[in-house]
Short mmCIF file of C-alpha atoms and ligand atoms in Angstrom, two decimals:
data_model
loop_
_atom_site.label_atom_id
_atom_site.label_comp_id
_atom_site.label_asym_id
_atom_site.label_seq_id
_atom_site.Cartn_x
_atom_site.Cartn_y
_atom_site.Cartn_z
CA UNK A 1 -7.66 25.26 14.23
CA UNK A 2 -5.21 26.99 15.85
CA UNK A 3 -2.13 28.74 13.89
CA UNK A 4 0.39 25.76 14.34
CA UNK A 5 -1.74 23.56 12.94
CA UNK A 6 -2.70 25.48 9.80
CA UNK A 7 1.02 27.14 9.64
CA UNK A 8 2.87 26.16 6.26
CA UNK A 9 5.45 23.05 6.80
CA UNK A 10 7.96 21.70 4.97
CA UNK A 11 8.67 17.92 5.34
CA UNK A 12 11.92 16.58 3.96
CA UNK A 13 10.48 12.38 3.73
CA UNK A 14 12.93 9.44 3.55
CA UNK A 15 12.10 5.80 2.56
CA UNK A 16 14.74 3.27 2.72
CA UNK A 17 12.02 -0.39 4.05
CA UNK A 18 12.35 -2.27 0.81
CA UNK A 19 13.67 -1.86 -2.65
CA UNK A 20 13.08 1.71 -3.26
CA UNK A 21 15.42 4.24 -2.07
CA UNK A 22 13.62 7.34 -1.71
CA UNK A 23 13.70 10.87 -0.22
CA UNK A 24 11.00 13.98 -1.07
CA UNK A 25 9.94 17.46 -0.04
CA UNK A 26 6.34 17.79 0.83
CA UNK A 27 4.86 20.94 2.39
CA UNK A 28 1.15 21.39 3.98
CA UNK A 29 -0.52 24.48 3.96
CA UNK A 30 -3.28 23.40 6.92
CA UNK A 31 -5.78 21.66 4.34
CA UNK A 32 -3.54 20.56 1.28
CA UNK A 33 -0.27 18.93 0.09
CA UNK A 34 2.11 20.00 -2.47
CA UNK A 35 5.09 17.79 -3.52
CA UNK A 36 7.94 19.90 -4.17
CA UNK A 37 10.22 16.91 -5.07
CA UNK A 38 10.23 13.00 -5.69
CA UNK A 39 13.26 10.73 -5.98
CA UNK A 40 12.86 7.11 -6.22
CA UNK A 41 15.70 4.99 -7.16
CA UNK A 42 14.73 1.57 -7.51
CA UNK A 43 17.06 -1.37 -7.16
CA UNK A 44 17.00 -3.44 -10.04
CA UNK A 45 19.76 -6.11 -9.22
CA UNK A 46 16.97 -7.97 -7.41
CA UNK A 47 15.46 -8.62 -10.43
CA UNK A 48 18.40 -11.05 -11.08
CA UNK A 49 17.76 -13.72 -7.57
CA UNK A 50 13.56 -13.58 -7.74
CA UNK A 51 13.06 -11.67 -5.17
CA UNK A 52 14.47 -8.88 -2.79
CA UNK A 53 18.11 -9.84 -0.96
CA UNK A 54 18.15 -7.91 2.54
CA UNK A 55 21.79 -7.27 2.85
CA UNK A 56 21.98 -6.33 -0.82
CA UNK A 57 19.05 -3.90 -0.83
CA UNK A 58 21.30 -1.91 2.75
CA UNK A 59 24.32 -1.97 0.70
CA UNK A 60 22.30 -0.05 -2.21
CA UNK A 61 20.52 1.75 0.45
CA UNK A 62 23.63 3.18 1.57
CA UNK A 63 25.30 4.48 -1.46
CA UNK A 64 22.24 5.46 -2.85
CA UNK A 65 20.66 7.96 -0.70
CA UNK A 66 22.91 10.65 0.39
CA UNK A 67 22.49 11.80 -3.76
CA UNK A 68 18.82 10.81 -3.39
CA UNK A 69 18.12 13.28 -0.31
CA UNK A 70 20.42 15.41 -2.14
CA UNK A 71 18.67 15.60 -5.48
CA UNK A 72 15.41 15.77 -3.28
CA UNK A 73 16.60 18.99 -1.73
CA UNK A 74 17.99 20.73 -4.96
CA UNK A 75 14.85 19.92 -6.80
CA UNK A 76 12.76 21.39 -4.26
CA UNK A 77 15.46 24.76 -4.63
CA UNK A 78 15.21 24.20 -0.49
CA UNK A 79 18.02 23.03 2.22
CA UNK A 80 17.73 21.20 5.23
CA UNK A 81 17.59 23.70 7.20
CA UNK A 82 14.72 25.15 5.70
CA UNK A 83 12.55 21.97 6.58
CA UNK A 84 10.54 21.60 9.82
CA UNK A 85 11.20 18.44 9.88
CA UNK A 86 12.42 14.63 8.86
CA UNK A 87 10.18 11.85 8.80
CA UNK A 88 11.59 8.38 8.24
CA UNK A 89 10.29 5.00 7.89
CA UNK A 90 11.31 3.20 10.80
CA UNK A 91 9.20 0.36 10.56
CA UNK A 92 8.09 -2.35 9.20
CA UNK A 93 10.36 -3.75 6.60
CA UNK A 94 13.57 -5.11 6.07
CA UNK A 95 15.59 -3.83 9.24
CA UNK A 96 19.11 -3.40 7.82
CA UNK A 97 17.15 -1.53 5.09
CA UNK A 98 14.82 1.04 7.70
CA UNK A 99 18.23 1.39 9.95
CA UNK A 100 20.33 2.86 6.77
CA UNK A 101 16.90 5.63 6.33
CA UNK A 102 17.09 6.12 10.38
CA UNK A 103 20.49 6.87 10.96
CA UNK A 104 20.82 8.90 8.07
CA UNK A 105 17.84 11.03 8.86
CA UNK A 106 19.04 11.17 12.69
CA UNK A 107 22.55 12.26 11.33
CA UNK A 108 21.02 15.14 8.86
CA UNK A 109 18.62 15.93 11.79
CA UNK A 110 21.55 16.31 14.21
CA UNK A 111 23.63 18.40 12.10
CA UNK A 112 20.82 21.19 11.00
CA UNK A 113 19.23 21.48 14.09
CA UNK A 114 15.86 20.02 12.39
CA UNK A 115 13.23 17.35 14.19
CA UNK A 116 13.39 13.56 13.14
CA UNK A 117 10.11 11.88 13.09
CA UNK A 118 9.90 7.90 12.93
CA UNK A 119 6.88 7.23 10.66
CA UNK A 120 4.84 3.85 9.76
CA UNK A 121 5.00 2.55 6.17
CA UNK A 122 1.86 1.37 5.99
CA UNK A 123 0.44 4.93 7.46
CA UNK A 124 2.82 6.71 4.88
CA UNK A 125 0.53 3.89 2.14
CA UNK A 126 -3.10 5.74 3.21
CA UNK A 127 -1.59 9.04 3.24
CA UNK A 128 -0.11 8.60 -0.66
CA UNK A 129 -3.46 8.85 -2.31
CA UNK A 130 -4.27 12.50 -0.38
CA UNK A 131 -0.94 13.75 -1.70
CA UNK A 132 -2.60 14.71 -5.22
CA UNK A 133 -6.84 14.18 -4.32
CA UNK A 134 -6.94 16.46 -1.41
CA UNK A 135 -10.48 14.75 -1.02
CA UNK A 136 -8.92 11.52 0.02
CA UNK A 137 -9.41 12.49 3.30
CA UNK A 138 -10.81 10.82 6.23
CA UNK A 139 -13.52 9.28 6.74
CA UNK A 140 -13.10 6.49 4.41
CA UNK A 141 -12.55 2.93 3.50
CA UNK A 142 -8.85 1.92 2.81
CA UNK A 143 -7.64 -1.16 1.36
CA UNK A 144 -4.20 -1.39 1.32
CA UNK A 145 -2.52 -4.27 -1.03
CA UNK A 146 1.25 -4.26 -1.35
CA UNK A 147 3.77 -7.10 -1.51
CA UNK A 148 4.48 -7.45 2.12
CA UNK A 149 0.78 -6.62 3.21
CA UNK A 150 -3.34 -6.81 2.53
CA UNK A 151 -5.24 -4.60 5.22
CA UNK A 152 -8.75 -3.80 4.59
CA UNK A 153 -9.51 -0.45 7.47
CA UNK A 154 -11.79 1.74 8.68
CA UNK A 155 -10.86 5.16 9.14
CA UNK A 156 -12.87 7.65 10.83
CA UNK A 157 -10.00 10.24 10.87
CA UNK A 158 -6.21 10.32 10.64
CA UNK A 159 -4.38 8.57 13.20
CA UNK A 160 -7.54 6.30 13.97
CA UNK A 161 -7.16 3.16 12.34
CA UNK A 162 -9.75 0.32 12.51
CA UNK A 163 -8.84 -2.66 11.70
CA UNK A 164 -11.09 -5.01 10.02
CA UNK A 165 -9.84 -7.75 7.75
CA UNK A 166 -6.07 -8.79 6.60
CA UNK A 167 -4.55 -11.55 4.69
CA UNK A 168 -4.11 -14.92 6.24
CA UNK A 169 -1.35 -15.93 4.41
CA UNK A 170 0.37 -14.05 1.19
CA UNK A 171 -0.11 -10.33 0.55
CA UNK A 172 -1.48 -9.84 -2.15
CA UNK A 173 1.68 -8.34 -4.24
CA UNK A 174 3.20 -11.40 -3.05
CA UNK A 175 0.68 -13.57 -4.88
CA UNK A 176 0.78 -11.54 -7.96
CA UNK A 177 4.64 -12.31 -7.88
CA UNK A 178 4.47 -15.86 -6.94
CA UNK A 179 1.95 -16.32 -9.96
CA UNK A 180 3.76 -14.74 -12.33
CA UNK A 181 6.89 -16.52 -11.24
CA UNK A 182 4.74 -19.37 -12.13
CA UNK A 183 3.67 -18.23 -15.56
CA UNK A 184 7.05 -17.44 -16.26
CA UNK A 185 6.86 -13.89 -15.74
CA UNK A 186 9.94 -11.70 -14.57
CA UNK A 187 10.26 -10.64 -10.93
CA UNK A 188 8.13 -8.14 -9.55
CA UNK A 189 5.32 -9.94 -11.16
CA UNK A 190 2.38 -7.56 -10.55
CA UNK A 191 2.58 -5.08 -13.85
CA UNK A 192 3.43 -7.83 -16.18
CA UNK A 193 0.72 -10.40 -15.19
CA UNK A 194 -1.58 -7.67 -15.69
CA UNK A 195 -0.90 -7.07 -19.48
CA UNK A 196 -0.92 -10.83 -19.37
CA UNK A 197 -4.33 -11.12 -17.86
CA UNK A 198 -5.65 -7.89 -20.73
CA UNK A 199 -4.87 -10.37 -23.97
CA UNK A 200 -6.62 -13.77 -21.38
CA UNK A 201 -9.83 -14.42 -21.90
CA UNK A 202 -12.17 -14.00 -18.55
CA UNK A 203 -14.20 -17.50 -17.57
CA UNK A 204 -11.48 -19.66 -18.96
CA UNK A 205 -10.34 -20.26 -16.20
CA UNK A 206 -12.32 -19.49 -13.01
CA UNK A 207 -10.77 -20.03 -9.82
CA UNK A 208 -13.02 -20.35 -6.71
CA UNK A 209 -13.03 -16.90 -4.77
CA UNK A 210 -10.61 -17.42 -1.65
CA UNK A 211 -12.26 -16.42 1.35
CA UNK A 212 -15.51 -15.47 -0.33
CA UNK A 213 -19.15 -17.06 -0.15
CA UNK A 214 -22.76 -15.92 -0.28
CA UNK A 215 -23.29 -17.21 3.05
CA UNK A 216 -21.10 -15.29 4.99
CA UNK A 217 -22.09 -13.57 7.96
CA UNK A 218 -20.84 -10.23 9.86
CA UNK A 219 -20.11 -11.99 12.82
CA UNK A 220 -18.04 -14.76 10.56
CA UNK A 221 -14.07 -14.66 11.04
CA UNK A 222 -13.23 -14.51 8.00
CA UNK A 223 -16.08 -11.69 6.62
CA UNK A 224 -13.53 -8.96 6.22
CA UNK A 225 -9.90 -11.48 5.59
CA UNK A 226 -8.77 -12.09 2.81
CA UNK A 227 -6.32 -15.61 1.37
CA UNK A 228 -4.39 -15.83 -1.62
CA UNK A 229 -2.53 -19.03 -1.05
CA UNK A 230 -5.14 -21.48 -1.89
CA UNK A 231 -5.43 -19.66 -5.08
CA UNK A 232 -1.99 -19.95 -6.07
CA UNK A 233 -2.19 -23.20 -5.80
CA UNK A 234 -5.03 -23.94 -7.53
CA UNK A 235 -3.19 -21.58 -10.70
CA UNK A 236 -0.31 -23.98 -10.19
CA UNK A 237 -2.67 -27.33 -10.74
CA UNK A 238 -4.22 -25.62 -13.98
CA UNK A 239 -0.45 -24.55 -15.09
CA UNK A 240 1.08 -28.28 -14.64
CA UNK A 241 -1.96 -29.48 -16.37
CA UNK A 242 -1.91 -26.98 -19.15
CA UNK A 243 2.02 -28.28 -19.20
CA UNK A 244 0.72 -32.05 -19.08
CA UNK A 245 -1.48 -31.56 -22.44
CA UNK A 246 1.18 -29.45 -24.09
CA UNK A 247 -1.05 -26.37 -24.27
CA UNK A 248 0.80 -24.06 -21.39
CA UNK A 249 1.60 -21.36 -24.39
CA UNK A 250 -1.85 -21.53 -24.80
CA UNK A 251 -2.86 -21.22 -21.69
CA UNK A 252 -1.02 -18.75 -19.95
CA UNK A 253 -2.76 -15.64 -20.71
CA UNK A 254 -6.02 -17.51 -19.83
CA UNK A 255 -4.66 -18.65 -16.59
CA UNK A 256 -3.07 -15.30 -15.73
CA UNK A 257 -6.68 -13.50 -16.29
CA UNK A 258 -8.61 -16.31 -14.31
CA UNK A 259 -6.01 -15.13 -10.67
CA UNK A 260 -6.67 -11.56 -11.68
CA UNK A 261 -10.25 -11.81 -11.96
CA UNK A 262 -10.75 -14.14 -8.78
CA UNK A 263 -8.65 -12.06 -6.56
CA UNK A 264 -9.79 -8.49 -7.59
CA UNK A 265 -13.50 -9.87 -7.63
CA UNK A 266 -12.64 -10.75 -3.64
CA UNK A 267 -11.11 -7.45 -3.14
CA UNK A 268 -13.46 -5.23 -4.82
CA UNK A 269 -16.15 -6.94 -3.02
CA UNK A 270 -14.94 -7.14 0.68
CA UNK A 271 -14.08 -3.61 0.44
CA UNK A 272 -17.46 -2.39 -0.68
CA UNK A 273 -18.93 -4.52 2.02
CA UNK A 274 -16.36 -3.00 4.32
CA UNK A 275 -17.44 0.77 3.56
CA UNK A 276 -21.21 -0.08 3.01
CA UNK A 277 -20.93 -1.69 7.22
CA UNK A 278 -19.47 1.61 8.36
CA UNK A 279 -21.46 3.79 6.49
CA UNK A 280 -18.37 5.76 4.18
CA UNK A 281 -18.79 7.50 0.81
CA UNK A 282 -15.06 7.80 -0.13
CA UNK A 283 -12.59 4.44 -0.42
CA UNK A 284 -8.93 5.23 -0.99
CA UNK A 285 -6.47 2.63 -2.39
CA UNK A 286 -2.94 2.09 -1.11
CA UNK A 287 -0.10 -0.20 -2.18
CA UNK A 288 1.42 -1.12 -5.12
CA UNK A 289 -1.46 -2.99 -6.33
CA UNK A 290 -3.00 -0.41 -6.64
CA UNK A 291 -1.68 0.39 -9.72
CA UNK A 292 -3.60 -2.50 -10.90
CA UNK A 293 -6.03 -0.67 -13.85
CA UNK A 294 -8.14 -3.37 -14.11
CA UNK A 295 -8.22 -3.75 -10.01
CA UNK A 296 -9.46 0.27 -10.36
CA UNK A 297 -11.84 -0.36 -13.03
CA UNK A 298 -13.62 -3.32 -10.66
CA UNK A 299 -13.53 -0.98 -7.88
CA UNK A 300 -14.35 2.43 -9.29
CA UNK A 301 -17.94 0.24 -11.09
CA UNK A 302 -18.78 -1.22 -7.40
CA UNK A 303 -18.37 2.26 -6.08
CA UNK A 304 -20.12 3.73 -8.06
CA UNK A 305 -23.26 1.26 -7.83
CA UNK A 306 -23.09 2.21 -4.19
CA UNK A 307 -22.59 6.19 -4.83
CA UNK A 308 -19.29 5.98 -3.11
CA UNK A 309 -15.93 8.09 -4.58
CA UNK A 310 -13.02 6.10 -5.15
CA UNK A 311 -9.45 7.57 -4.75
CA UNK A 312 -6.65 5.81 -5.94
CA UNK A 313 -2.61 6.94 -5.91
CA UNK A 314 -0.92 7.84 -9.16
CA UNK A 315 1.27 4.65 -10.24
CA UNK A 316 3.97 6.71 -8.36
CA UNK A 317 2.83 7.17 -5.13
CA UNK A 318 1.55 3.90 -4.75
CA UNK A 319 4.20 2.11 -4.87
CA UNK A 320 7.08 2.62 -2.35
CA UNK A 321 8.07 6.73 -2.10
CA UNK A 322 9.24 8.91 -0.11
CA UNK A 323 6.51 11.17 -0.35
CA UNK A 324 3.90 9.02 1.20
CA UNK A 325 6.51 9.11 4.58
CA UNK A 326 6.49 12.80 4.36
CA UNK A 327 2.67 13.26 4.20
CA UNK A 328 2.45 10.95 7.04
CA UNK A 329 5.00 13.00 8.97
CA UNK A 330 3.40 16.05 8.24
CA UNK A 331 0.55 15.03 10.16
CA UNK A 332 2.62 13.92 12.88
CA UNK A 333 4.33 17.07 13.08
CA UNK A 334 1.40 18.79 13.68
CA UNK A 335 -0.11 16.41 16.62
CA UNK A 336 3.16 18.37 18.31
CA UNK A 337 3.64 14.30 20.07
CA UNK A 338 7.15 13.72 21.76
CA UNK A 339 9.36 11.38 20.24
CA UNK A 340 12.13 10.09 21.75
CA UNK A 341 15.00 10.75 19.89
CA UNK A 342 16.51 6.95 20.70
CA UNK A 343 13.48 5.72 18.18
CA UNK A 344 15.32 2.72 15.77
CA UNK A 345 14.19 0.61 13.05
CA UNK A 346 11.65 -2.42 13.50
CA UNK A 347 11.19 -5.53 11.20
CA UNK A 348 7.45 -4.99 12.22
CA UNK A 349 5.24 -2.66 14.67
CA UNK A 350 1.62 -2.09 14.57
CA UNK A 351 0.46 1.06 13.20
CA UNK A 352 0.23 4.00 15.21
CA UNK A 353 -3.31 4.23 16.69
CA UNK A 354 -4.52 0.41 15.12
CA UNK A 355 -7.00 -1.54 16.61
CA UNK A 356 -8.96 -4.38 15.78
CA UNK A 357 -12.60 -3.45 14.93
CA UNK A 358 -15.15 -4.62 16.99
CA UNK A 359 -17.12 -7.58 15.79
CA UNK A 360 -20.49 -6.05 16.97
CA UNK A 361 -19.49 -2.89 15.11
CA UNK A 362 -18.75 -4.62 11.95
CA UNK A 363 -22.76 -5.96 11.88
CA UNK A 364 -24.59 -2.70 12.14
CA UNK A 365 -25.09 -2.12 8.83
CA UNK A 366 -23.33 -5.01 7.45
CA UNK A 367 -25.44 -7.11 4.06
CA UNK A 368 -25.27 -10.52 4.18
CA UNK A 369 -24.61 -11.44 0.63
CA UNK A 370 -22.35 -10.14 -1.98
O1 KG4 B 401 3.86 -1.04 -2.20
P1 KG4 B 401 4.95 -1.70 -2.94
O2 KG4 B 401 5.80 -0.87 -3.87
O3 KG4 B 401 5.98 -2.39 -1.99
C1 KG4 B 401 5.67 -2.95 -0.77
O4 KG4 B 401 5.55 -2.19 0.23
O5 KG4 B 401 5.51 -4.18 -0.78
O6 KG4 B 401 4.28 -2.92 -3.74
C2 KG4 B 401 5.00 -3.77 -4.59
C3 KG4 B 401 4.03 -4.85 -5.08
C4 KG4 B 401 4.73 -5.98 -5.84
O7 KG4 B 401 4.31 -7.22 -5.31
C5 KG4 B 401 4.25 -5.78 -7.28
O8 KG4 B 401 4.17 -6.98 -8.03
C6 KG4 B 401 2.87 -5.20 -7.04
O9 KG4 B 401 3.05 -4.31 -5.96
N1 KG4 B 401 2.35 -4.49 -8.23
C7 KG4 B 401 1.25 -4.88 -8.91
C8 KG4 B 401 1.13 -4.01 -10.02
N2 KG4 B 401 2.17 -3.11 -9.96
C9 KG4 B 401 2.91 -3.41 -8.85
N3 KG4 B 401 0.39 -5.88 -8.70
C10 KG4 B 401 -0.63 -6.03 -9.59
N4 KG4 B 401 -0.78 -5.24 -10.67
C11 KG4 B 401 0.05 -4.22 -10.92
N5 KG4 B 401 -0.12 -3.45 -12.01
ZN1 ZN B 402 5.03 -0.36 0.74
#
């Protein structure tokens, strides 16, 4: 390694995709991180319409994060100028949202004299976990489950990112939500359907396993993917019929444990597959699903049974923060790429360094069965 890449660095990290307005100090001393500061300010009001409102969530955006990067800085006991560098989300997400973070990181950038770096969400996501586990390291097995997105990847080493399976339809956040909406569950539904699904009892109800048979094959399309959308509608049939017979009081918990259980049972088990093809010991969550206890339960048993470590981000940093970006900048710092300083904000880009896996790849060590 040569000195610039194991120098000290302090990243100043601002998130502004979504919901969450967010801005942190991270430094890297060459092997580890250290978070010096985390602000998150969630925006509630969304709570109110279902669901996130664009132009609302840049209005909030904009008051909210000059104090947020502020706060940031003074809990850190740093300035801007003593940062290396910026690193904003830029894409994907909700682009009035990512342009409020970009231009405000440009401006701040501009004024102190300091590097901006555009940086992925969804690479921020696998970088969350090696924030505090300084194992969590490449090579490993990610599965990344948020609301807008469901990637399972391979990755051999930062900046590498094999793609192997993704959602079809919802993300699996999204389907959490949606169910919960239909259980009658507040808006984001993830956390509450999962106390829910504690008090249901498991079998009650047992949806079919989207996207999951015995009989799959390596080769098959639809090995690594992953649905949810079938699933929520077979929770909505067993809701209107629970409704029908009067018994939807007593039936809700029951329900809500039967769509946990059949979509962690197909995550926990394409994942292991995933990492069991490619040969890794180590699979890191991402995404707020990942918060999920009972999803890291599943996953930490089938790991185990395999001898593999499982990593998963503090409730914290796996949900939407600021820290995440920084990591992820941090890294791209130290690759020393240009950027060009026009860089803007985009609805959705590929990661960095994505590609699909090949199919011939995916066999080579690949079972059969679950
Ligand atoms: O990563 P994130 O903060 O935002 C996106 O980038 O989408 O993820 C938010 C998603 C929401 O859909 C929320 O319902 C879900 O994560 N979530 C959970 C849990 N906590 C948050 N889903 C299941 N179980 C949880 N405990
Ligand atoms: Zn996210």
């Amino acid at each position: 390694m040569t000195t610039a890449e194991t120098r000290h660095i302090r990243i100043l990290g601002i998130e502004t995709s979504c919901d969450e307005t967010s801005a942190a100090v991270v430094e890297h001393n060459g092997s580890a991180f250290s978070i010096k500061s985390l602000v998150i300010l969630s925006q509630d009001v969304h709570a109110l319409f279902g669901g996130v409102v664009p132009e609302i969530a840049s209005r909030q955006h904009l008051t909210a994060l000059p104090p947020v990067v502020r706060a940031a800085l003074n809990e850190a006991r740093c300035s801007i100028g003593d940062c290396d560098a910026i690193a904003v989300t830029h894409a994907p997400g909700l682009v009035g949202a990512l342009l409020v973070g970009v231009h405000f990181g440009k401006a701040l950038g501009l004024t102190a004299n300091v590097p901006v770096l555009p940086v992925h969400h969804l690479e921020g996501h696998l970088f969350a976990t090696a924030l505090e586990h300084s194992d969590a390291v490449p090579p490993f097995t990610a599965l990344l489950v948020s609301g807008g997105h469901t990637l399972l990847l391979d990755v051999p080493e930062w900046g590498v990112y094999e793609l192997l399976g993704r959602t079809r339809d919802d993300a699996a956040g999204e389907a959490f939500d949606k169910v919960a909406k239909l259980l009658g569950l507040p808006y984001p539904g993830g956390r509450p359907l999962e106390e829910l699904a504690r008090t249901g009892e498991s079998g009650r109800h047992r949806f079919s396993r989207p996207m999951l048979r015995r009989s799959q094959q390596p080769s098959d399309a639809d090995y690594y993917d992953l649905s949810f959308s079938g699933l929520k509608t077979a929770v909505l049939l067993a809701v209107r019929a629970a409704e029908g017979e009067g018994r939807i009081d007593a039936e809700r918990a029951h329900i809500a444990r039967g769509f946990q259980d059949a979509v962690l049972d197909t995550l926990v088990t394409k994942t292991v597959r995933a990492a069991t093809a490619y040969n890794r010991q180590r699979i890191v969550l991402g995404g707020g699903v990942a918060c999920n206890q009972a999803l890291q339960q599943a996953m930490l048993a089938a790991a185990q049974q395999e001898q593999m470590q499982l990593y998963s981000p503090a409730p914290r940093l796996a949900t939407d923060n600021a820290a995440m970006i920084a990591a992820a900048g941090a890294f791209r710092f130290r690759t020393g790429e240009l950027v060009d300083p026009g860089f803007s904000a985009h609805a959705s880009l590929p990661v960095p360094g994505m590609r699909n896996a090949e199919p011939s790849r995916k066999s080579s060590r690949a079972t059969t069965s679950r």
